[in-house]
Short mmCIF file of C-alpha atoms and ligand atoms in Angstrom, two decimals:
data_model
loop_
_atom_site.label_atom_id
_atom_site.label_comp_id
_atom_site.label_asym_id
_atom_site.label_seq_id
_atom_site.Cartn_x
_atom_site.Cartn_y
_atom_site.Cartn_z
CA UNK A 1 -82.59 103.88 -167.64
CA UNK A 2 -79.21 102.21 -167.27
CA UNK A 3 -80.74 99.50 -165.15
CA UNK A 4 -83.07 98.58 -167.96
CA UNK A 5 -80.14 98.68 -170.34
CA UNK A 6 -78.25 96.25 -168.14
CA UNK A 7 -81.12 93.82 -168.17
CA UNK A 8 -81.34 93.99 -171.94
CA UNK A 9 -77.58 93.50 -172.26
CA UNK A 10 -77.67 90.49 -170.00
CA UNK A 11 -80.50 88.71 -171.78
CA UNK A 12 -79.16 89.59 -175.22
CA UNK A 13 -75.72 88.27 -174.37
CA UNK A 14 -77.18 85.11 -172.87
CA UNK A 15 -79.21 84.47 -176.00
CA UNK A 16 -76.26 85.05 -178.31
CA UNK A 17 -73.98 82.83 -176.27
CA UNK A 18 -76.58 80.10 -176.37
CA UNK A 19 -76.75 80.32 -180.15
CA UNK A 20 -72.96 80.47 -180.66
CA UNK A 21 -71.67 77.54 -182.66
CA UNK A 22 -67.98 78.19 -182.97
CA UNK A 23 -65.27 79.65 -180.84
CA UNK A 24 -65.13 82.50 -183.27
CA UNK A 25 -68.70 83.47 -182.35
CA UNK A 26 -67.80 83.59 -178.68
CA UNK A 27 -64.88 85.85 -179.47
CA UNK A 28 -67.21 88.22 -181.24
CA UNK A 29 -69.68 88.19 -178.35
CA UNK A 30 -66.90 88.93 -175.90
CA UNK A 31 -65.78 91.89 -177.94
CA UNK A 32 -69.32 93.12 -178.46
CA UNK A 33 -70.02 93.29 -174.72
CA UNK A 34 -66.75 93.33 -172.86
CA UNK A 35 -64.28 94.65 -175.43
CA UNK A 36 -62.84 98.17 -175.31
CA UNK A 37 -65.86 99.59 -177.02
CA UNK A 38 -68.24 96.94 -175.74
CA UNK A 39 -71.75 97.64 -174.60
CA UNK A 40 -71.07 96.81 -170.97
CA UNK A 41 -67.78 98.65 -171.02
CA UNK A 42 -69.70 101.70 -172.16
CA UNK A 43 -71.88 101.47 -169.08
CA UNK A 44 -68.82 101.26 -166.85
CA UNK A 45 -67.51 104.43 -168.49
CA UNK A 46 -70.79 106.26 -167.91
CA UNK A 47 -70.68 105.56 -164.15
CA UNK A 48 -68.52 108.58 -163.49
CA UNK A 49 -71.35 110.94 -164.45
CA UNK A 50 -73.69 109.58 -161.79
CA UNK A 51 -74.04 110.59 -158.13
CA UNK A 52 -72.50 108.43 -155.44
CA UNK A 53 -75.55 106.44 -154.54
CA UNK A 54 -76.55 105.66 -158.08
CA UNK A 55 -72.99 104.90 -159.07
CA UNK A 56 -72.62 102.32 -156.29
CA UNK A 57 -75.91 100.70 -157.13
CA UNK A 58 -75.38 100.53 -160.86
CA UNK A 59 -71.71 99.61 -160.55
CA UNK A 60 -72.63 96.57 -158.50
CA UNK A 61 -75.23 95.50 -160.99
CA UNK A 62 -72.91 96.04 -163.97
CA UNK A 63 -70.24 93.93 -162.30
CA UNK A 64 -72.74 91.18 -161.74
CA UNK A 65 -73.65 91.20 -165.43
CA UNK A 66 -70.00 91.15 -166.40
CA UNK A 67 -69.30 88.12 -164.25
CA UNK A 68 -72.38 86.48 -165.69
CA UNK A 69 -71.28 87.00 -169.30
CA UNK A 70 -67.75 85.83 -168.56
CA UNK A 71 -69.03 82.70 -166.89
CA UNK A 72 -71.43 81.91 -169.70
CA UNK A 73 -68.71 82.30 -172.31
CA UNK A 74 -66.28 80.13 -170.34
CA UNK A 75 -68.89 77.51 -169.68
CA UNK A 76 -69.73 77.21 -173.32
CA UNK A 77 -66.23 77.31 -174.72
CA UNK A 78 -64.05 74.30 -173.91
CA UNK A 79 -65.43 70.89 -174.76
CA UNK A 80 -68.52 71.10 -176.90
CA UNK A 81 -67.25 73.92 -179.06
CA UNK A 82 -66.12 73.66 -182.64
CA UNK A 83 -62.77 75.31 -183.10
CA UNK A 84 -62.71 77.02 -186.45
CA UNK A 85 -59.43 76.47 -188.18
CA UNK A 86 -58.12 74.93 -191.35
CA UNK A 87 -59.21 71.47 -190.32
CA UNK A 88 -61.92 72.48 -187.88
CA UNK A 89 -60.46 70.20 -185.21
CA UNK A 90 -62.71 69.24 -182.33
CA UNK A 91 -60.09 69.76 -179.66
CA UNK A 92 -59.83 73.13 -178.00
CA UNK A 93 -56.14 72.63 -177.32
CA UNK A 94 -54.25 69.43 -177.97
CA UNK A 95 -51.86 69.00 -175.06
CA UNK A 96 -50.43 65.83 -176.57
CA UNK A 97 -48.71 67.60 -179.47
CA UNK A 98 -44.95 67.47 -178.75
CA UNK A 99 -43.31 70.85 -178.17
CA UNK A 100 -40.87 72.37 -180.60
CA UNK A 101 -37.36 71.13 -179.87
CA UNK A 102 -35.00 73.91 -178.84
CA UNK A 103 -31.69 73.52 -180.60
CA UNK A 104 -28.96 74.25 -178.10
CA UNK A 105 -25.35 74.75 -179.13
CA UNK A 106 -22.54 72.94 -177.37
CA UNK A 107 -18.81 73.24 -176.89
CA UNK A 108 -16.26 72.11 -179.45
CA UNK A 109 -14.25 69.05 -178.34
CA UNK A 110 -11.07 71.14 -178.31
CA UNK A 111 -12.71 73.70 -176.02
CA UNK A 112 -13.90 70.93 -173.72
CA UNK A 113 -10.40 69.49 -173.46
CA UNK A 114 -8.80 72.91 -173.09
CA UNK A 115 -11.14 73.77 -170.20
CA UNK A 116 -10.51 70.44 -168.55
CA UNK A 117 -6.74 70.92 -168.74
CA UNK A 118 -7.07 74.41 -167.26
CA UNK A 119 -9.27 73.15 -164.46
CA UNK A 120 -6.85 70.40 -163.45
CA UNK A 121 -3.87 72.76 -163.35
CA UNK A 122 -5.86 75.34 -161.43
CA UNK A 123 -6.46 72.80 -158.66
CA UNK A 124 -2.69 72.57 -158.19
CA UNK A 125 -2.12 76.29 -158.06
CA UNK A 126 -1.48 77.29 -161.68
CA UNK A 127 -3.08 80.44 -163.07
CA UNK A 128 -4.33 80.70 -166.64
CA UNK A 129 -2.56 83.24 -168.84
CA UNK A 130 -3.13 84.44 -172.40
CA UNK A 131 -0.90 85.81 -175.12
CA UNK A 132 -1.19 87.14 -178.68
CA UNK A 133 -1.37 84.83 -181.71
CA UNK A 134 0.46 87.42 -183.82
CA UNK A 135 3.90 87.58 -182.28
CA UNK A 136 7.22 89.06 -183.25
CA UNK A 137 10.58 87.44 -183.71
CA UNK A 138 11.86 88.53 -180.32
CA UNK A 139 9.24 86.73 -178.23
CA UNK A 140 8.81 83.75 -180.51
CA UNK A 141 12.55 83.11 -181.02
CA UNK A 142 15.31 85.40 -179.70
CA UNK A 143 14.10 85.68 -176.11
CA UNK A 144 13.67 81.92 -176.06
CA UNK A 145 17.33 81.45 -176.84
CA UNK A 146 16.61 80.29 -180.36
CA UNK A 147 19.60 81.42 -182.39
CA UNK A 148 19.22 83.19 -185.70
CA UNK A 149 20.06 80.12 -187.73
CA UNK A 150 17.71 77.73 -185.94
CA UNK A 151 15.69 75.68 -188.44
CA UNK A 152 12.45 76.76 -186.73
CA UNK A 153 13.01 80.15 -188.32
CA UNK A 154 13.04 78.75 -191.77
CA UNK A 155 10.21 80.24 -193.78
CA UNK A 156 8.81 76.76 -194.37
CA UNK A 157 7.99 76.35 -190.70
CA UNK A 158 6.96 79.83 -189.77
CA UNK A 159 4.12 81.86 -191.21
CA UNK A 160 5.51 85.37 -191.51
CA UNK A 161 3.07 88.25 -191.58
CA UNK A 162 4.95 90.37 -194.09
CA UNK A 163 7.66 89.32 -196.48
CA UNK A 164 10.74 91.50 -196.87
CA UNK A 165 11.00 93.80 -199.89
CA UNK A 166 13.61 91.73 -201.63
CA UNK A 167 11.83 88.46 -200.85
CA UNK A 168 11.24 87.59 -204.50
CA UNK A 169 14.85 87.68 -205.50
CA UNK A 170 15.74 85.61 -202.47
CA UNK A 171 12.86 83.18 -202.80
CA UNK A 172 14.98 80.06 -202.77
CA UNK A 173 17.76 80.87 -200.36
CA UNK A 174 15.64 83.08 -198.11
CA UNK A 175 16.07 82.65 -194.39
CA UNK A 176 13.66 84.40 -192.05
CA UNK A 177 16.59 85.32 -189.84
CA UNK A 178 17.36 88.04 -192.34
CA UNK A 179 14.29 89.97 -191.27
CA UNK A 180 14.51 92.28 -188.28
CA UNK A 181 11.85 91.70 -185.63
CA UNK A 182 9.36 90.69 -188.19
CA UNK A 183 5.75 89.92 -187.23
CA UNK A 184 4.74 86.27 -187.45
CA UNK A 185 2.06 83.82 -186.36
CA UNK A 186 3.43 82.23 -183.20
CA UNK A 187 4.75 78.73 -183.79
CA UNK A 188 4.32 77.76 -180.13
CA UNK A 189 2.89 79.16 -176.89
CA UNK A 190 6.36 79.54 -175.34
CA UNK A 191 6.60 83.31 -176.12
CA UNK A 192 3.99 83.85 -173.41
CA UNK A 193 6.61 82.62 -170.90
CA UNK A 194 8.67 85.72 -171.67
CA UNK A 195 5.70 88.07 -171.75
CA UNK A 196 4.64 86.84 -168.32
CA UNK A 197 8.12 86.96 -166.80
CA UNK A 198 8.53 90.57 -167.93
CA UNK A 199 5.51 91.67 -165.92
CA UNK A 200 5.57 89.36 -162.89
CA UNK A 201 8.01 88.48 -160.17
CA UNK A 202 8.61 84.88 -159.14
CA UNK A 203 7.46 82.65 -157.61
CA UNK A 204 4.69 81.79 -160.09
CA UNK A 205 3.00 78.90 -161.83
CA UNK A 206 1.17 79.51 -165.08
CA UNK A 207 -0.64 77.64 -167.82
CA UNK A 208 -1.08 79.09 -171.29
CA UNK A 209 -3.52 77.54 -173.72
CA UNK A 210 -3.89 78.86 -177.23
CA UNK A 211 -3.62 78.48 -180.95
CA UNK A 212 -0.31 78.14 -182.75
CA UNK A 213 0.58 77.99 -186.44
CA UNK A 214 3.06 76.09 -188.56
CA UNK A 215 3.73 76.26 -192.24
CA UNK A 216 3.18 72.56 -192.91
CA UNK A 217 1.39 70.28 -195.32
CA UNK A 218 -1.71 68.84 -193.65
CA UNK A 219 -2.36 65.17 -193.08
CA UNK A 220 -4.10 63.05 -190.45
CA UNK A 221 -1.71 64.21 -187.75
CA UNK A 222 -0.63 67.68 -188.97
CA UNK A 223 -2.54 70.91 -189.36
CA UNK A 224 -1.35 74.44 -190.13
CA UNK A 225 -3.03 75.50 -186.91
CA UNK A 226 -3.42 73.60 -183.69
CA UNK A 227 -3.67 74.24 -179.98
CA UNK A 228 -0.98 73.99 -177.35
CA UNK A 229 -0.84 74.08 -173.60
CA UNK A 230 2.27 75.60 -172.09
CA UNK A 231 3.28 75.31 -168.46
CA UNK A 232 5.82 77.37 -166.55
CA UNK A 233 6.76 77.21 -162.91
CA UNK A 234 9.47 79.45 -161.46
CA UNK A 235 10.43 79.34 -157.79
CA UNK A 236 13.39 78.73 -155.49
CA UNK A 237 15.05 75.33 -156.03
CA UNK A 238 12.59 73.93 -158.52
CA UNK A 239 13.81 70.59 -159.84
CA UNK A 240 12.90 68.05 -162.52
CA UNK A 241 11.39 65.94 -159.74
CA UNK A 242 8.82 68.69 -159.15
CA UNK A 243 8.02 68.63 -162.83
CA UNK A 244 7.55 64.85 -162.82
CA UNK A 245 5.21 65.01 -159.84
CA UNK A 246 3.07 67.77 -161.35
CA UNK A 247 2.80 66.17 -164.74
CA UNK A 248 2.14 62.67 -163.40
CA UNK A 249 -0.71 64.09 -161.36
CA UNK A 250 -2.06 65.93 -164.39
CA UNK A 251 -2.15 62.92 -166.72
CA UNK A 252 -3.78 60.65 -164.17
CA UNK A 253 -6.49 63.24 -163.60
CA UNK A 254 -6.91 64.01 -167.30
CA UNK A 255 -7.31 60.40 -168.41
CA UNK A 256 -9.05 59.46 -165.15
CA UNK A 257 -6.81 56.44 -164.60
CA UNK A 258 -3.23 55.82 -163.48
CA UNK A 259 -0.83 56.81 -166.28
CA UNK A 260 2.86 55.88 -166.40
CA UNK A 261 5.32 58.50 -167.65
CA UNK A 262 8.95 58.41 -168.69
CA UNK A 263 11.44 61.14 -169.55
CA UNK A 264 13.93 60.91 -172.37
CA UNK A 265 16.76 63.38 -172.97
CA UNK A 266 16.02 65.81 -175.79
CA UNK A 267 16.89 69.28 -177.01
CA UNK A 268 15.09 72.61 -176.95
CA UNK A 269 17.04 75.87 -177.09
CA UNK A 270 14.95 77.32 -174.24
CA UNK A 271 15.40 74.51 -171.72
CA UNK A 272 18.47 72.88 -170.23
CA UNK A 273 18.35 70.00 -169.66
CA UNK A 274 15.49 69.18 -172.01
CA UNK A 275 13.22 66.16 -172.06
CA UNK A 276 10.76 64.46 -174.25
CA UNK A 277 7.96 62.99 -172.16
CA UNK A 278 6.19 59.73 -173.05
CA UNK A 279 3.12 58.19 -171.45
CA UNK A 280 2.25 54.51 -171.62
CA UNK A 281 0.00 53.77 -174.59
CA UNK A 282 -3.60 53.97 -173.38
CA UNK A 283 -4.79 52.01 -176.37
CA UNK A 284 -2.94 48.78 -175.55
CA UNK A 285 -1.96 49.47 -171.94
CA UNK A 286 1.74 49.35 -172.81
CA UNK A 287 1.85 45.97 -174.54
CA UNK A 288 2.49 47.44 -177.99
CA UNK A 289 -0.02 48.15 -180.76
CA UNK A 290 -0.33 50.09 -184.02
CA UNK A 291 -1.19 53.33 -182.17
CA UNK A 292 2.19 53.29 -180.39
CA UNK A 293 4.25 51.65 -183.19
CA UNK A 294 4.54 48.54 -180.99
CA UNK A 295 6.61 50.39 -178.39
CA UNK A 296 4.02 50.66 -175.63
CA UNK A 297 4.84 54.38 -175.25
CA UNK A 298 3.47 57.53 -176.86
CA UNK A 299 5.44 60.75 -177.11
CA UNK A 300 3.28 63.50 -175.68
CA UNK A 301 5.24 66.62 -174.76
CA UNK A 302 8.47 68.56 -174.73
CA UNK A 303 9.76 69.90 -171.45
CA UNK A 304 12.82 70.91 -169.49
CA UNK A 305 14.37 73.19 -166.90
CA UNK A 306 14.08 76.83 -168.02
CA UNK A 307 17.35 77.93 -169.65
CA UNK A 308 19.16 80.72 -167.72
CA UNK A 309 19.18 82.86 -170.88
CA UNK A 310 15.39 82.64 -171.02
CA UNK A 311 15.03 83.75 -167.41
CA UNK A 312 17.40 86.63 -168.15
CA UNK A 313 15.42 87.64 -171.23
CA UNK A 314 12.35 87.77 -169.00
CA UNK A 315 14.17 89.96 -166.45
CA UNK A 316 14.59 87.22 -163.84
CA UNK A 317 17.88 86.47 -162.08
CA UNK A 318 18.83 82.85 -162.90
CA UNK A 319 21.15 82.70 -159.90
CA UNK A 320 18.19 83.15 -157.56
CA UNK A 321 15.39 81.41 -159.40
CA UNK A 322 14.88 78.24 -161.39
CA UNK A 323 11.95 76.59 -163.05
CA UNK A 324 10.53 74.06 -165.41
CA UNK A 325 8.52 74.51 -168.58
CA UNK A 326 6.59 72.16 -170.81
CA UNK A 327 4.50 72.29 -173.94
CA UNK A 328 2.12 69.85 -175.57
CA UNK A 329 -0.55 69.71 -178.25
CA UNK A 330 -4.14 69.93 -177.08
CA UNK A 331 -5.39 68.38 -180.32
CA UNK A 332 -3.19 65.39 -179.66
CA UNK A 333 -4.53 64.97 -176.14
CA UNK A 334 -8.11 65.27 -177.38
CA UNK A 335 -7.41 62.68 -180.07
CA UNK A 336 -6.08 60.25 -177.47
CA UNK A 337 -8.88 60.90 -175.05
CA UNK A 338 -11.69 60.48 -177.58
CA UNK A 339 -9.88 58.06 -179.92
CA UNK A 340 -10.02 60.38 -182.92
CA UNK A 341 -7.78 59.37 -185.81
CA UNK A 342 -7.63 62.55 -187.92
CA UNK A 343 -6.73 66.00 -186.58
CA UNK A 344 -8.47 67.68 -189.52
CA UNK A 345 -11.85 66.63 -188.12
CA UNK A 346 -11.48 69.35 -185.50
CA UNK A 347 -11.38 72.09 -188.10
CA UNK A 348 -13.63 71.14 -191.00
CA UNK A 349 -16.94 71.88 -189.23
CA UNK A 350 -18.55 68.53 -190.06
CA UNK A 351 -21.61 68.29 -187.79
CA UNK A 352 -21.65 64.50 -187.93
CA UNK A 353 -18.37 64.67 -186.04
CA UNK A 354 -19.08 67.64 -183.79
CA UNK A 355 -22.48 66.46 -182.63
CA UNK A 356 -20.90 63.49 -180.90
CA UNK A 357 -19.55 65.71 -178.12
N1 LIG B 1 7.56 75.00 -177.44
C1 LIG B 1 7.93 73.62 -177.66
C2 LIG B 1 7.28 73.15 -178.96
O1 LIG B 1 6.39 73.79 -179.46
C3 LIG B 1 7.50 72.74 -176.54
C4 LIG B 1 8.20 73.06 -175.24
C5 LIG B 1 7.68 74.00 -174.36
C6 LIG B 1 9.37 72.40 -174.92
C7 LIG B 1 8.34 74.27 -173.17
C8 LIG B 1 10.01 72.67 -173.73
C9 LIG B 1 9.51 73.59 -172.87
O2 LIG B 1 7.66 72.14 -179.50
#
């Protein structure tokens, strides 16, 4: 009985496949015979009720028919078939249609520069350290030997988290120094020096990169937020010569060409002596141009030998240990590297700018 059925199925399927005009028809035929509830599938299901001999015999035959139907369908499908679709295109599958473009994100120029700085310092033994953006007065000022009346504490430079109760009445003559250990947005990355010294014993070399905040009007070279990189090395007998060597090496690697540096005396409460560091103008090569105000030099960072009071505040004995520290703006470095003329471009999210990196 089943054998006869198989024969009928085979010839029926063959006839229908022969008459099929569209791909759609072939789909239907496939489902009719080989689908879950297909005619041939039904026969496969019924095999379990037969005895061994019959099952083997019929199973073989049913498999043959299945392969036959599959082959017929495949043979008919590709080239000569009409694909039913909105436009009834001739092609079965057009391999020449371009794929959909995957939109991949990419890193912000400041992140790129930050990572590059970190990588260079890591190759000369510095570890990367983090600190909080919301600081308190102690770490941001006191511990860094910044006296209570230092102008950096003036409310116009520092963004304080909470104003004192009597702020309103004092609006004009208010000095932040009147607040006790008030929370603030860090104005530099230097507080992380103290945080690190508290928890670690010298010798050490660290780099801190992170965002800092200043209460300033914005223009092409000023933003209320920007990024800094801080360096701190504490060891036995560290000298300014060590600092010069490290920083010279860094700039040459960062700008991928030899860079000249020079130190000028300066003042920071947390270093003694303190320097301002200039590099030769990369725009004009030191001849003098508008980018360097015709001087041939560009001021790039503040630095100095760590003040004994700062070491003490961090729990380190200044009689045994010494060190250097430096701080510079990452935005500034990125601007020089990529010749960007407005710092605000980093923060306004304009894709025409960002997509160039
Ligand atoms: N923190 C200083 C600033 O923001 C830079 C600096 C860091 C200077 C370390 C000396 C040593 O201007």
